[in-house]
Coordinates of C-alpha atoms in Angstrom, one line a residue:
X776 CA -55.4 -13.3 -25.2
X777 CA -56.1 -10.5 -22.7
X778 CA -54.5 -7.6 -24.1
X779 CA -52.3 -7.3 -20.5
X780 CA -51.6 -10.5 -21.4
X781 CA -50.2 -9.1 -25.2
X782 CA -48.5 -6.1 -23.5
X783 CA -46.9 -8.5 -21.1
X784 CA -45.3 -10.9 -23.3
X785 CA -42.1 -11.4 -25.4
X786 CA -42.0 -12.0 -28.9
X787 CA -41.1 -15.6 -28.2
X788 CA -43.4 -16.2 -25.9
X789 CA -46.4 -15.0 -27.9
X790 CA -45.8 -17.0 -30.4
X791 CA -45.5 -20.2 -28.3
X792 CA -49.2 -19.3 -27.7
X793 CA -50.2 -18.6 -31.2
X794 CA -48.5 -22.4 -31.9
X795 CA -50.6 -24.0 -29.5
X796 CA -46.8 -24.8 -27.6
X797 CA -48.1 -23.3 -24.3
X798 CA -51.9 -21.8 -22.3
X799 CA -51.6 -18.0 -22.4
X800 CA -51.8 -18.2 -18.4
X801 CA -48.5 -20.2 -18.8
X802 CA -47.1 -18.3 -20.7
X803 CA -48.1 -15.4 -18.6
X804 CA -47.3 -17.3 -15.7
X805 CA -43.5 -17.8 -16.8
X806 CA -42.9 -14.3 -17.5
X807 CA -41.1 -12.9 -14.6
X808 CA -39.4 -8.9 -14.5
X809 CA -35.9 -10.0 -14.7
X810 CA -32.8 -8.5 -16.5
X811 CA -32.0 -11.3 -17.4
X812 CA -33.8 -12.0 -21.0
X813 CA -33.7 -16.1 -20.9
X814 CA -35.3 -16.7 -17.4
X815 CA -39.0 -17.1 -19.2
X816 CA -37.1 -19.9 -21.4
X817 CA -35.6 -21.4 -18.4
X818 CA -38.9 -20.9 -16.0
X819 CA -40.6 -23.1 -19.3
X820 CA -37.8 -25.7 -19.2
X821 CA -37.8 -25.8 -15.1
X822 CA -41.9 -26.3 -15.1
X823 CA -41.3 -29.0 -17.5
X824 CA -43.3 -27.8 -20.2
X825 CA -40.7 -27.9 -23.1
X826 CA -37.5 -28.7 -23.4
X827 CA -34.2 -26.7 -24.5
X828 CA -34.0 -28.3 -27.6
X829 CA -37.2 -28.0 -28.5
X830 CA -37.5 -24.1 -27.7
X831 CA -34.3 -23.8 -30.0
X832 CA -35.6 -25.7 -32.6
X833 CA -39.7 -23.3 -32.2
X834 CA -37.5 -20.4 -32.3
X835 CA -35.8 -21.3 -35.5
X836 CA -38.5 -22.4 -37.4
X837 CA -40.6 -19.5 -36.3
X838 CA -38.6 -16.5 -37.0
X839 CA -36.5 -17.9 -39.9
X840 CA -33.2 -18.1 -38.1
X841 CA -30.6 -20.6 -38.7
X842 CA -30.0 -23.3 -35.0
X843 CA -26.3 -24.1 -34.1
X844 CA -25.3 -26.4 -31.2
X845 CA -23.1 -24.8 -29.5
X846 CA -22.1 -28.3 -28.2
X847 CA -20.3 -28.9 -31.3
X848 CA -19.1 -25.4 -32.2
X849 CA -15.2 -24.8 -31.2
X850 CA -14.4 -22.4 -28.4
X851 CA -11.2 -20.7 -29.2
X852 CA -12.7 -18.8 -32.4
X853 CA -15.6 -17.0 -30.9
X854 CA -15.0 -13.6 -31.7
X855 CA -15.7 -11.9 -28.4
X856 CA -13.4 -9.2 -29.0
X857 CA -16.0 -7.7 -31.4
X858 CA -18.3 -7.2 -28.6
X859 CA -18.4 -5.0 -25.0
X860 CA -18.0 -7.8 -22.3
X861 CA -20.4 -6.0 -20.2
X862 CA -22.6 -6.0 -23.5
X863 CA -22.7 -9.5 -24.1
X864 CA -22.9 -10.1 -20.0
X865 CA -26.3 -7.9 -20.3
X866 CA -27.9 -9.6 -22.9
X867 CA -26.9 -12.7 -23.1
X868 CA -25.7 -13.6 -26.3
X869 CA -22.6 -14.7 -27.1
X870 CA -20.4 -13.2 -30.8
X871 CA -19.5 -16.8 -32.5
X872 CA -17.6 -15.2 -35.4
X873 CA -16.9 -12.3 -37.4
X874 CA -16.6 -12.4 -41.3
X875 CA -16.2 -8.3 -43.1
X876 CA -18.5 -6.5 -41.6
X877 CA -21.4 -9.0 -40.4
X878 CA -21.4 -10.4 -37.1
X879 CA -23.1 -14.0 -36.1
X880 CA -24.5 -13.5 -33.0
X881 CA -25.8 -16.3 -30.7
X882 CA -28.5 -16.0 -28.6
X883 CA -31.5 -17.9 -27.6
X884 CA -34.7 -15.1 -28.2
X885 CA -34.2 -14.4 -32.1
X886 CA -37.3 -12.5 -31.4
X887 CA -35.8 -10.2 -29.1
X888 CA -35.1 -6.9 -31.6
X889 CA -34.3 -3.9 -29.3
X890 CA -30.9 -6.6 -28.6
X891 CA -30.3 -7.1 -32.1
X892 CA -30.5 -3.0 -32.5
X893 CA -28.2 -1.9 -29.6
X894 CA -25.5 -4.4 -30.6
X895 CA -25.4 -3.4 -34.2
X896 CA -25.2 0.1 -32.8
X897 CA -22.1 -0.5 -30.3
X898 CA -20.5 -2.5 -33.1
X899 CA -21.0 -0.7 -36.4
X900 CA -22.2 -3.8 -37.8
X901 CA -24.8 -6.4 -39.4
X902 CA -26.2 -8.8 -36.9
X903 CA -27.6 -12.2 -38.6
X904 CA -28.9 -14.3 -35.0
X905 CA -28.1 -17.5 -34.5
X906 CA -30.3 -19.6 -32.5
X907 CA -28.6 -21.8 -29.6
X908 CA -30.1 -23.9 -26.5
X909 CA -30.6 -21.2 -23.5
X910 CA -28.4 -23.7 -20.8
X911 CA -25.7 -24.4 -23.0
X912 CA -25.3 -20.5 -23.6
X913 CA -25.2 -19.7 -20.2
X914 CA -23.1 -22.6 -20.0
X915 CA -20.8 -21.2 -22.3
X916 CA -21.0 -17.4 -20.8
X917 CA -20.0 -18.6 -17.6
X918 CA -16.9 -20.7 -19.3
X919 CA -15.6 -17.6 -20.7
X920 CA -16.0 -15.0 -17.7
X921 CA -14.1 -18.0 -15.6
X922 CA -11.6 -18.8 -17.9
X923 CA -10.6 -14.5 -18.3
X924 CA -10.8 -14.3 -14.4
X925 CA -8.6 -17.9 -14.0
X926 CA -5.9 -16.6 -15.8
X927 CA -5.4 -13.3 -14.3
X928 CA -5.3 -15.2 -11.4
X929 CA -2.7 -17.8 -12.7
X930 CA -0.3 -15.2 -13.8
X931 CA -1.4 -12.6 -10.9
X932 CA -1.2 -15.0 -7.9
X933 CA -3.8 -14.5 -5.5
X934 CA -1.4 -13.1 -3.1
X935 CA -0.8 -10.0 -5.3
X936 CA -2.2 -7.1 -4.5
X937 CA 0.1 -4.5 -4.5
X938 CA -0.5 -0.3 -5.7
X939 CA 3.0 0.5 -7.0
X940 CA 2.2 2.8 -10.0
X941 CA 3.2 5.5 -8.8
X942 CA 2.3 7.9 -11.8
X943 CA -0.5 10.4 -10.3
X944 CA -3.6 9.7 -12.2
X945 CA -5.6 13.1 -13.7
X946 CA -9.5 12.1 -13.7
X947 CA -10.9 13.3 -17.2
X948 CA -13.9 13.1 -18.9
X949 CA -13.6 9.3 -20.1
X950 CA -12.6 8.3 -16.8
X951 CA -16.5 7.8 -16.1
X952 CA -16.7 3.9 -14.8
X953 CA -18.8 3.7 -11.3
X954 CA -17.6 1.7 -8.6
X955 CA -18.7 -1.7 -9.4
X956 CA -16.7 -1.0 -13.1
X957 CA -13.3 -0.8 -10.7
X958 CA -13.5 -3.2 -9.0
X959 CA -14.0 -5.1 -12.8
X960 CA -10.3 -3.7 -13.6
X961 CA -9.3 -4.7 -10.5
X962 CA -7.6 -7.7 -12.0
X963 CA -6.2 -5.9 -14.6
X964 CA -5.1 -3.4 -12.4
X965 CA -2.7 -6.1 -10.1
X966 CA -1.4 -8.1 -13.4
X967 CA 0.0 -5.0 -15.1
X968 CA 2.0 -4.2 -12.1
X969 CA 2.5 -7.5 -11.8
X970 CA 3.1 -8.1 -15.7
X971 CA 5.7 -4.1 -15.4
X972 CA 7.5 -5.8 -12.4
X973 CA 8.8 -8.8 -14.2
X974 CA 9.9 -7.5 -16.7
X975 CA 12.6 -5.2 -14.6
X976 CA 13.4 -8.3 -12.8
X977 CA 14.0 -9.5 -16.0
X978 CA 16.0 -6.9 -17.0
X979 CA 14.1 -6.8 -20.4
X980 CA 14.3 -3.3 -22.6
X981 CA 10.7 -3.3 -23.8
X982 CA 6.8 -5.4 -22.8
X983 CA 4.9 -5.7 -26.2
X984 CA 0.7 -5.8 -25.8
X985 CA -0.3 -7.4 -29.2
X986 CA -4.0 -8.1 -30.1
X987 CA -4.0 -10.7 -33.0
X988 CA -7.6 -12.0 -34.4
X989 CA -7.8 -15.0 -32.5
X990 CA -5.6 -14.3 -29.2
X991 CA -3.6 -11.5 -27.3
X992 CA -0.3 -12.2 -26.8
X993 CA 2.3 -10.0 -24.4
X994 CA 5.9 -10.4 -24.6
X995 CA 9.3 -9.4 -23.1
X996 CA 12.8 -7.8 -25.1
X997 CA 15.2 -9.2 -23.0
X998 CA 19.2 -8.8 -24.0
X999 CA 17.8 -7.6 -27.4
X1000 CA 15.5 -11.3 -28.2
X1001 CA 11.7 -11.3 -28.3
X1002 CA 10.5 -13.7 -25.6
X1003 CA 6.7 -14.5 -24.8
X1004 CA 5.3 -14.3 -22.0
X1005 CA 1.7 -14.6 -22.0
X1006 CA -1.2 -14.9 -23.9
X1007 CA -4.6 -13.0 -21.6
X1008 CA -8.2 -14.1 -22.8
X1009 CA -8.4 -12.2 -26.1
X1010 CA -11.9 -10.3 -24.6
X1011 CA -9.2 -8.4 -22.0
X1012 CA -7.1 -6.8 -24.5
X1013 CA -9.6 -3.3 -25.0
X1014 CA -9.3 -3.1 -20.8
X1015 CA -5.7 -3.5 -20.3
X1016 CA -5.8 -1.2 -23.5
X1017 CA -6.8 1.0 -21.4
X1018 CA -5.6 1.0 -18.1
X1019 CA -2.1 1.5 -19.3
X1020 CA -3.7 4.9 -21.2
X1021 CA -4.9 5.7 -17.8
X1022 CA -1.9 5.3 -16.1
X1023 CA -0.2 7.0 -19.4
X1024 CA -1.9 10.5 -19.6
X1025 CA -3.1 9.2 -22.6
X1026 CA -6.7 9.1 -24.4
X1027 CA -8.7 6.5 -23.8
X1028 CA -11.5 7.5 -26.3
X1029 CA -9.2 7.7 -29.2
X1030 CA -8.4 4.8 -31.1
X1031 CA -8.0 6.0 -34.6
X1032 CA -4.4 7.5 -34.4
X1033 CA -0.6 6.4 -32.6
X1034 CA -0.4 8.1 -29.2
X1035 CA 2.9 8.9 -26.9
X1036 CA 3.0 8.9 -23.2
X1037 CA 5.0 7.9 -19.9
X1038 CA 4.2 6.7 -16.5
X1039 CA 6.3 6.0 -13.7
X1040 CA 6.8 2.2 -11.6
X1041 CA 7.6 3.3 -8.1
X1042 CA 9.4 0.7 -6.6
X1043 CA 10.8 2.1 -3.2
X1044 CA 11.1 6.2 -1.9
X1045 CA 15.0 5.6 -3.5
X1046 CA 13.5 3.4 -6.5
X1047 CA 11.7 4.3 -9.2
X1048 CA 11.4 3.2 -13.0
X1049 CA 9.9 5.4 -15.9
X1050 CA 8.3 3.8 -19.1
X1051 CA 8.1 5.2 -22.5
X1052 CA 4.5 4.2 -23.4
X1053 CA 3.8 4.5 -27.5
X1054 CA -0.1 3.0 -29.0
X1055 CA -0.7 2.0 -32.6
X1056 CA -4.0 1.3 -34.0
X1057 CA -3.2 -2.1 -36.1
X1058 CA -6.3 -4.4 -38.4
X1059 CA -7.2 -6.1 -34.4
X1060 CA -6.8 -3.5 -31.7
X1061 CA -3.9 -1.6 -30.3
X1062 CA -0.7 -2.5 -30.2
X1063 CA 1.4 -1.3 -27.2
X1064 CA 4.8 -0.8 -26.7
X1065 CA 6.5 0.1 -23.6
X1066 CA 10.2 1.3 -23.4
X1067 CA 11.8 0.7 -19.9
X1068 CA 13.9 3.6 -18.5
X1069 CA 16.5 2.6 -15.7
X1070 CA 18.2 6.0 -14.6
X1071 CA 20.7 3.7 -12.8
X1072 CA 22.1 2.7 -16.2
X1073 CA 23.3 5.7 -16.7
X1074 CA 25.0 6.1 -13.4
X1075 CA 26.9 2.3 -13.8
X1076 CA 30.4 4.1 -14.7
X1077 CA 31.8 3.8 -18.0
X1078 CA 33.0 0.6 -16.7
X1079 CA 30.2 -1.2 -17.1
X1080 CA 29.9 -0.5 -20.3
X1081 CA 32.7 -2.8 -21.9
X1082 CA 35.2 0.0 -23.1
X1083 CA 38.6 -1.4 -24.0
X1084 CA 41.3 -0.1 -21.5
X1085 CA 42.7 2.2 -24.0
X1086 CA 39.2 2.7 -25.4
X1087 CA 37.9 4.3 -22.3
X1088 CA 41.5 6.7 -22.5
X1089 CA 40.4 7.4 -26.0
X1090 CA 36.9 8.6 -24.6
X1091 CA 38.1 9.8 -21.3
X1092 CA 40.6 12.1 -22.9
X1093 CA 37.2 14.1 -25.6
X1094 CA 35.2 13.6 -22.8
X1095 CA 36.8 16.6 -21.3
X1096 CA 38.3 18.3 -23.5
X1097 CA 36.6 22.2 -22.8
X1098 CA 35.1 21.8 -26.8
X1099 CA 34.7 20.0 -29.5
X1100 CA 31.9 17.6 -31.5
X1101 CA 31.9 14.1 -29.8
X1102 CA 29.4 10.9 -32.1
X1103 CA 27.5 8.3 -30.9
X1104 CA 26.7 5.5 -33.8
X1105 CA 25.5 3.0 -34.3
X1106 CA 21.6 1.4 -35.1
X1107 CA 18.8 1.7 -33.0
X1108 CA 18.8 -0.5 -29.9
X1109 CA 22.5 -0.7 -29.6
X1110 CA 22.8 1.6 -26.4
X1111 CA 24.0 5.4 -27.7
X1112 CA 21.4 7.1 -25.1
X1113 CA 22.8 5.0 -22.4
X1114 CA 26.8 5.9 -23.8
X1115 CA 26.0 9.2 -24.2
X1116 CA 24.0 9.1 -20.5
X1117 CA 27.3 7.4 -18.7
X1118 CA 29.2 10.6 -20.1
X1119 CA 26.9 12.8 -19.1
X1120 CA 26.9 11.8 -15.9
X1121 CA 30.8 12.0 -15.7
X1122 CA 30.6 16.1 -16.9
X1123 CA 27.3 16.8 -14.1
X1124 CA 28.9 18.9 -11.7
X1125 CA 28.3 21.5 -10.1
X1126 CA 30.0 24.0 -11.9
X1127 CA 29.4 22.8 -15.3
X1128 CA 25.9 24.1 -17.6
X1129 CA 24.7 20.7 -19.8
X1130 CA 21.8 21.2 -21.8
X1131 CA 20.0 18.4 -23.5
X1132 CA 17.5 18.8 -27.0
X1133 CA 15.8 15.4 -26.9
X1134 CA 12.9 13.0 -29.0
X1135 CA 12.1 12.0 -26.6
X1136 CA 14.2 13.0 -22.6
X1137 CA 14.8 8.9 -22.0
X1138 CA 16.7 9.0 -18.7
X1139 CA 15.6 12.0 -16.2
X1140 CA 19.3 13.3 -14.9
X1141 CA 19.2 16.0 -11.8
X1142 CA 21.7 18.7 -12.8
X1143 CA 20.5 18.6 -16.3
X1144 CA 18.5 20.8 -18.7
X1145 CA 16.1 18.5 -20.7
X1146 CA 14.4 19.9 -23.6
X1147 CA 12.2 17.5 -25.5
X1148 CA 11.6 18.6 -28.8
X1149 CA 8.1 19.0 -30.3
X1150 CA 8.1 19.8 -34.1
X1151 CA 4.5 20.0 -34.2
X1152 CA 4.9 23.6 -32.0
X1153 CA 8.1 24.8 -33.4
X1154 CA 10.5 23.2 -30.8
X1155 CA 13.1 21.3 -33.4
X1156 CA 16.7 20.7 -32.6
X1157 CA 18.0 23.3 -34.2
X1158 CA 15.3 26.4 -32.7
X1159 CA 16.3 24.4 -28.9
X1160 CA 19.9 24.5 -30.2
X1161 CA 20.0 28.4 -31.2
X1162 CA 18.0 28.8 -27.2
X1163 CA 20.5 26.9 -26.1
X1164 CA 22.7 28.8 -26.8
X1165 CA 21.5 31.8 -25.3
X1166 CA 21.9 30.1 -22.3
X1167 CA 25.6 29.9 -21.7
X1168 CA 26.3 26.7 -21.8
X1169 CA 29.2 24.1 -21.3
X1170 CA 27.7 21.4 -22.6
X1171 CA 25.2 20.2 -25.5
X1172 CA 23.4 16.7 -26.0
X1173 CA 22.2 16.7 -28.9
X1174 CA 19.6 13.4 -28.9
X1175 CA 20.3 12.9 -33.2
X1176 CA 21.9 14.5 -35.3
X1177 CA 19.1 14.5 -38.4
X1178 CA 19.3 17.6 -40.9
X1179 CA 21.9 20.0 -42.7
X1180 CA 20.8 22.9 -40.6
X1181 CA 21.4 20.7 -37.3
X1182 CA 24.5 19.7 -38.3
X1183 CA 25.4 23.7 -38.9
X1184 CA 24.4 24.7 -35.4
X1185 CA 25.9 21.7 -33.6
X1186 CA 29.5 22.5 -36.0
X1187 CA 29.1 26.1 -35.4
X1188 CA 28.9 25.6 -31.1
X1189 CA 31.7 23.0 -30.8
X1190 CA 33.8 25.2 -32.5
X1191 CA 32.6 28.2 -30.3
X1192 CA 33.8 27.0 -26.9
X1193 CA 31.6 24.5 -26.7
X1194 CA 31.4 20.5 -25.4
X1195 CA 28.8 18.9 -28.1
X1196 CA 27.8 15.1 -28.3
X1197 CA 25.0 13.8 -30.4
X1198 CA 24.1 10.6 -32.5
X1199 CA 24.4 9.5 -35.6
X1200 CA 23.0 6.5 -37.5
X1201 CA 25.5 4.9 -39.8
X1202 CA 27.0 1.6 -39.8
X1203 CA 30.7 2.2 -38.8
X1204 CA 32.9 5.8 -37.3
X1205 CA 34.4 6.5 -40.4
X1206 CA 31.2 6.5 -42.5
X1207 CA 29.6 8.9 -39.8
X1208 CA 32.0 11.4 -41.7
X1209 CA 31.0 10.8 -45.3
X1210 CA 27.7 11.4 -43.4
X1211 CA 27.9 14.5 -42.9
X1212 CA 29.5 15.5 -45.7
X1213 CA 26.8 14.0 -47.9
X1214 CA 24.4 16.5 -45.5
X1215 CA 26.3 19.4 -46.3
X1216 CA 28.5 20.6 -44.1
X1217 CA 31.3 21.8 -45.2
X1218 CA 34.6 19.0 -45.3
X1219 CA 36.6 22.5 -43.5
X1220 CA 34.8 22.5 -40.6
X1221 CA 33.7 19.1 -39.9
X1222 CA 37.6 18.4 -39.8
X1223 CA 37.5 21.5 -37.4
X1224 CA 34.8 20.6 -35.3
X1225 CA 34.9 17.0 -34.4
X1226 CA 37.1 15.3 -31.6
X1227 CA 36.1 11.6 -31.4
X1228 CA 33.7 9.0 -33.1
X1229 CA 32.1 6.2 -30.9
X1230 CA 30.6 3.4 -33.2
X1231 CA 28.7 0.8 -31.1
X1232 CA 26.6 -2.6 -31.0
X1233 CA 25.4 -4.7 -28.2
X1234 CA 25.9 -8.4 -28.2
X1235 CA 24.3 -10.7 -25.6
X1236 CA 27.2 -11.9 -22.7
X1237 CA 27.5 -15.2 -22.0
X1238 CA 25.8 -17.0 -18.6
X1239 CA 28.5 -18.4 -16.4
X1240 CA 26.8 -21.8 -17.7
X1241 CA 29.2 -21.2 -20.5
X1242 CA 31.0 -24.5 -22.3
X1243 CA 33.8 -23.7 -23.9
X1244 CA 33.6 -25.3 -27.8
X1245 CA 35.6 -26.8 -30.3
X1246 CA 35.2 -24.3 -33.9
X1247 CA 37.1 -24.9 -36.5
X1248 CA 40.7 -22.6 -37.6
X1249 CA 38.6 -21.8 -40.8
X1250 CA 36.2 -21.4 -39.6
X1251 CA 38.2 -18.4 -37.1
X1252 CA 40.5 -17.2 -39.7
X1253 CA 36.7 -16.9 -41.5
X1254 CA 35.8 -14.5 -39.0
X1255 CA 39.2 -12.1 -38.8
X1256 CA 41.2 -14.0 -36.5
X1257 CA 45.1 -13.8 -37.7
X1258 CA 47.2 -16.5 -37.3
X1259 CA 49.5 -15.2 -34.1
X1260 CA 45.9 -14.3 -32.7
X1261 CA 45.0 -18.8 -32.9
X1262 CA 47.8 -19.8 -30.3
X1263 CA 46.6 -22.2 -28.3
X1264 CA 46.1 -19.9 -25.3
X1265 CA 42.9 -19.0 -25.3
X1266 CA 39.6 -21.2 -25.6
X1267 CA 36.6 -20.2 -27.3
X1268 CA 33.1 -20.2 -25.3
X1269 CA 29.8 -21.3 -26.1
X1270 CA 25.8 -21.3 -24.6
X1271 CA 25.1 -24.1 -22.5
X1272 CA 21.5 -23.0 -21.1
X1273 CA 20.7 -23.2 -17.3
X1274 CA 17.2 -21.9 -14.5
X1275 CA 19.2 -18.3 -14.2
X1276 CA 19.7 -18.0 -17.6
X1277 CA 16.4 -19.5 -18.8
X1278 CA 17.9 -22.0 -21.2
X1279 CA 19.6 -19.2 -23.3
X1280 CA 22.8 -19.7 -22.8
X1281 CA 23.2 -15.9 -22.8
X1282 CA 23.0 -12.9 -19.1
X1283 CA 23.1 -9.3 -19.7
X1284 CA 24.3 -7.2 -23.1
X1285 CA 27.7 -5.9 -23.2
X1286 CA 29.0 -3.4 -25.6
X1287 CA 31.3 -4.0 -29.1
X1288 CA 32.6 -0.6 -29.6
X1289 CA 34.9 1.3 -32.4
X1290 CA 36.5 4.2 -30.9
X1291 CA 38.4 6.4 -33.4
X1292 CA 40.1 9.8 -32.4
X1293 CA 40.3 12.2 -35.3
X1294 CA 44.2 12.9 -35.9
X1295 CA 45.7 15.4 -38.0
X1296 CA 46.1 12.6 -40.6
X1297 CA 42.5 11.7 -40.4
X1298 CA 41.5 15.6 -40.9
X1299 CA 43.5 16.0 -43.9
X1300 CA 41.7 13.0 -45.0
X1301 CA 38.7 14.8 -44.8
X1302 CA 39.7 18.6 -46.0
X1303 CA 41.2 16.7 -48.8
X1304 CA 38.1 14.9 -50.1
X1305 CA 38.6 11.3 -48.8
X1306 CA 36.1 8.9 -48.7
X1307 CA 35.4 6.4 -45.8
X1308 CA 37.5 3.5 -47.1
X1309 CA 40.7 5.8 -47.2
X1310 CA 39.5 7.1 -43.4
X1311 CA 39.2 3.7 -42.3
X1312 CA 42.3 2.7 -43.6
X1313 CA 44.0 5.1 -42.0
X1314 CA 42.4 4.4 -38.5
X1315 CA 43.4 0.9 -38.8
X1316 CA 47.6 2.2 -39.3
X1317 CA 46.9 4.3 -36.3
X1318 CA 46.2 1.5 -34.1
X1319 CA 41.9 1.5 -34.4
X1320 CA 39.9 -1.4 -33.8
X1321 CA 36.7 -2.1 -36.1
X1322 CA 33.3 -3.1 -34.8
X1323 CA 34.2 -6.9 -36.1
X1324 CA 38.3 -7.0 -34.3
X1325 CA 37.0 -6.2 -30.8
X1326 CA 34.1 -7.9 -31.2
X1327 CA 36.4 -10.5 -31.4
X1328 CA 38.3 -9.7 -28.7
X1329 CA 35.9 -10.6 -26.7
X1330 CA 35.8 -14.0 -27.9
X1331 CA 39.1 -14.5 -27.3
X1332 CA 38.0 -12.8 -23.3
X1333 CA 35.8 -15.6 -22.8
X1334 CA 32.5 -13.1 -22.6
X1335 CA 30.5 -14.0 -25.6
X1336 CA 30.5 -16.4 -29.1
X1337 CA 31.7 -15.9 -31.8
X1338 CA 28.0 -16.4 -33.2
X1339 CA 27.0 -13.6 -32.2
X1340 CA 30.0 -11.0 -32.7
X1341 CA 28.9 -12.4 -36.2
X1342 CA 25.9 -11.4 -36.1
X1343 CA 26.2 -8.1 -34.7
X1344 CA 29.3 -6.6 -36.5
X1345 CA 29.9 -6.6 -40.7
X1346 CA 33.3 -8.0 -41.5

């Protein structure tokens, strides 16, 4: 063999010549400069010198590498997420499976050590080559590429080509992809845009992007229930995550720690939706949750929140007081923020100075001075409150009272001529007062500053397809209905399911409230160190409905089901 031929031939070609499978001239003639590392093998096959199976067996025997028939391999379990898709396409290899820090890599030419080294460097894994037939490998790679594009085309539609992402994108050193890469990402961009628009149209509150070992799923939380929407190809998880992080102004190179960001989706000149974006590193990639923040939800008014007439009157009386503290309580996702912003919107007038401290500010309202708490920088709820008191405020809203310092400053503000609105995480209104005492706030300060507490839950609203249901009297009594309520003058309803509600039987949500004003008698119980049970008993005497009683009233009105009320309230 000539020196020139030795230099030009690949390791596999040299092995063919050395073992007498090919003549030197044939091997040289089959070798062509190409970007595809398997072109030599295809040329040998096309010339009829050897078939694909013979080449694979020879390569396996010569280089001590196992041989696999891809036709018998279940491609659903490919570990394609382990190696960048462009790198696999460039080198014509496919990641078969991953066990611990070892990666099995399907390739037609195991003698190409440069490819193995590059994959090893890119993944940080030990790479074990597995020989497969070149035509079957090419067919599999084409299938993977078509699957990704077809799935996105099915999900977005061929005619979907809108650019609605209104957040201005700021280039960074991480965004150095060339024009070809931008074109390649276009289907992903359209997919994310359509997904977000669908989430808004469905009334979703959150969008979840979740990577797992074998699949990637996207879910919407609609009316408090998570529902799977799509399963894009697993190979696209990095592109989807990178695109979301770019438009949310997050560091796309940082995948080891959680990040928080925001983005805006412009629907028209008069309507834009904000998204709060949170990333979380998981075992199989970054999980991303996007909270949909619709400013129009704060503009609906008190009537749309679901307060009963007497509860609304109590709330309006408290909100129009010149000073004092109003507390809204409930678990995460119970609508506390919307309730607070609805109250702020009522107070938002040219002659009123309103300041809020939130973590973070979820709904942007013109005319209100909103501050994002940043504890790392030293901007805590307490420090923001101190600054507010030097800013001539009329109304102060504190996102959450978490500690004694924040509670004491809030109480001081309420006692010195300011209206203070805030939230606490407690189960009901009476236990809120006990929680403040346990924080260390003096009973006298609680009694003299708090003017009203609202506890709330969100229950799913029955769709218009609702149907009458027969519920045994014993079950109704066990739920809390009194004998005088069961007079036959009303009919309980339950879910049925139709196209409008996507078969769930529910469409939208409504609030269930316990609105408790602090009367003189309740204030006396607080100052004499009474507990939450004493306060709850007095509230009942004064006609304050607890959460269960308010929920049962919604059942009588036929707007929700007994099942929903039992699920979201305690007896």
